Amino acid sequence: MSVARFWRKQIHRYNLVGTHCKTCDTYYYPPRNVCPKCRRDGEIESHKFSGPGEIVTYTVIHTAAEGFEHQAPYVLGIVQLDEGPRFTSQIVCNPEDAHIGMRVKPVFRKLGESGDKGMIYYGTKYVPA
Amino acid sequence: MRDVAIIGVKNSKFGEMWDRSFRDIVVEAGVGAIEDSGVSGDRLDGMYVGNMSGGQFVEQEHIGALIADYSGLSLDLHVPSTRVEAACASGGLAFRQAVMAVASGHEDIVMAAGVEKMTDVSSTAASAALAAAADREWEGIMGATFPGLYAMVARMHMHEYGTTSEQMAEVAVKNHKNGSKNPIAQYKSPITVDSVLNSIMVADPLHIFDCSPITDGASAVVLAPAEIAHEYTDTPIYIKATAQASDTIALHDRRDITTLDASVAAGKRAFEMAKMTTKDIDLVEVHDCFTIAEICAIEDLGFAKKGEGGKMTEEGETAIGGKVAVNTSGGLKACGHPVGATGIKQVVEVTQQLRGEAGGRQVDGAEVGMTHNVGGSGATAVVHILARER
Ligand SMILES: [Zn+2]
């Protein structure tokens, strides 16, 4: 991913900053510009999430995505934050320990790097709580 | 709106074709469909071409014009040709655009084609191109792959409904058996449940034999208004319904991770339009990019109760001769999945079945068939119902 495309979302990725719709009281992470429920009637504000959540579902990836080869096998999961929203994250744990319903908490980690430019991307991964 | 009929169909060979180019395979399918229809090429009013990622797979964009040119339809004729993109649903959506062009009365004789040439790049590069059909900024960045996303669907389906790896393997076994009777299929050898379960793990719980392969291929169909279809063919196949629906681009934002709501919505709209129910359908070509996807598809379209798709497969009810024949062509699993072509290939298969031309995989007395084409992990679904009777 290009540097600009990543940096634009840096505050959200580093600090778990998403959005909250004041109209329907729903939380969004990743952040949204328009509330999918209220659409243009929604009133969106920035929201920093508390952090903990649980695993909704997961997989252990053996054939890695490009740029993730050295990490395989790695656990990829859908995490549900305690405020409600779900998003995709790597779970840093022993693959055999991962399970649906597992409580997890965020950690600041390296996500990857941009090919020959060597730019390193950081963001949030999850570990067992 | 006018009724629309299919008057010609053709698939290229599907597989790894190192010796053939993007334009070779699409011209083979396009010219074949025109020959099958008996229309002369200069009568074509328009072309719609499904292609997911020519830019990444063969470094070629402007696919619509390229194909019109190499089909001999640009010089003097200047036939309008439009590329349609909806990830792996590009073909199904190109067909839908063509149907709407004829139905509206704006165009008469129209070609819908689909094509992808995926083996000109490394499998790593092909996987990266495919991953672009998911949410690059919030799924891809975490190391998500397409098998990984469907593996998370499979894991949850197993957790909620007790679906087993064996039941998923049965999907692959059935589709390879059907594909062994399809001359264009990439894989023509039958496989067993054990060979699926013993194949290498790609993204737990999906083995490599749970996944559709990387494939080159092209498919094409020719459409005409129903009023004049009999001028060209004795066996026109009529389009009873065309439906499309959207859902969230990312899997994590779905209402229910084991249900593709876009498939549910498109299926419901199609049945309403055709005034039919699942009982009217003799065969269905569903989007089995992974074995779990076929199980979800037959549930989402209403052929199986929620959670019982695995059981229905295990009991043989989706085999040829069962309650509803699913993926008689061999599906994406055995035919191969040239992403932009798949949706058109599904239409070709159902047409051949309804004409009674499907050889060793023929469904006896098939009257009505359905196609179901999905883009990404379910952000687009396109469903069609085709019938022998107008
Ligand atoms: Zn709202």
XYZ file of C-alpha atoms in Angstrom, chain A residues 31-76:
46
model
C -14.416 4.541 10.811
C -17.157 5.664 8.439
C -18.065 9.015 6.914
C -21.745 8.159 6.571
C -23.772 6.052 9.008
C -24.877 2.903 7.086
C -28.109 2.811 9.118
C -29.163 6.488 9.272
C -27.410 7.490 6.044
C -27.584 11.285 5.689
C -29.615 11.673 8.901
C -26.734 10.258 10.934
C -24.535 12.512 13.032
C -21.007 11.104 13.030
C -18.412 11.912 15.694
C -14.928 10.558 16.347
C -14.636 7.864 19.032
C -11.619 6.234 20.675
C -12.371 2.618 21.585
C -11.520 1.188 25.000
C -9.595 -1.728 23.460
C -10.716 -5.160 24.620
C -12.952 -7.475 22.650
C -13.453 -11.094 21.669
C -12.828 -13.372 18.692
C -15.931 -13.921 16.533
C -14.215 -16.269 14.076
C -10.653 -16.927 12.936
C -8.377 -18.886 10.645
C -4.755 -19.945 10.669
C -3.227 -18.804 7.394
C -0.600 -21.196 6.052
C -0.336 -19.842 2.496
C 0.472 -16.229 3.285
C -0.536 -13.069 1.521
C 2.213 -11.270 -0.441
C 4.544 -9.588 2.040
C 3.450 -11.784 4.966
C 5.420 -14.909 3.972
C 7.800 -14.753 6.922
C 4.904 -14.567 9.378
C 3.136 -17.798 8.276
C 1.454 -19.586 9.882
C -0.394 -16.642 11.408
C -3.785 -16.292 13.059
C -6.234 -13.918 11.395
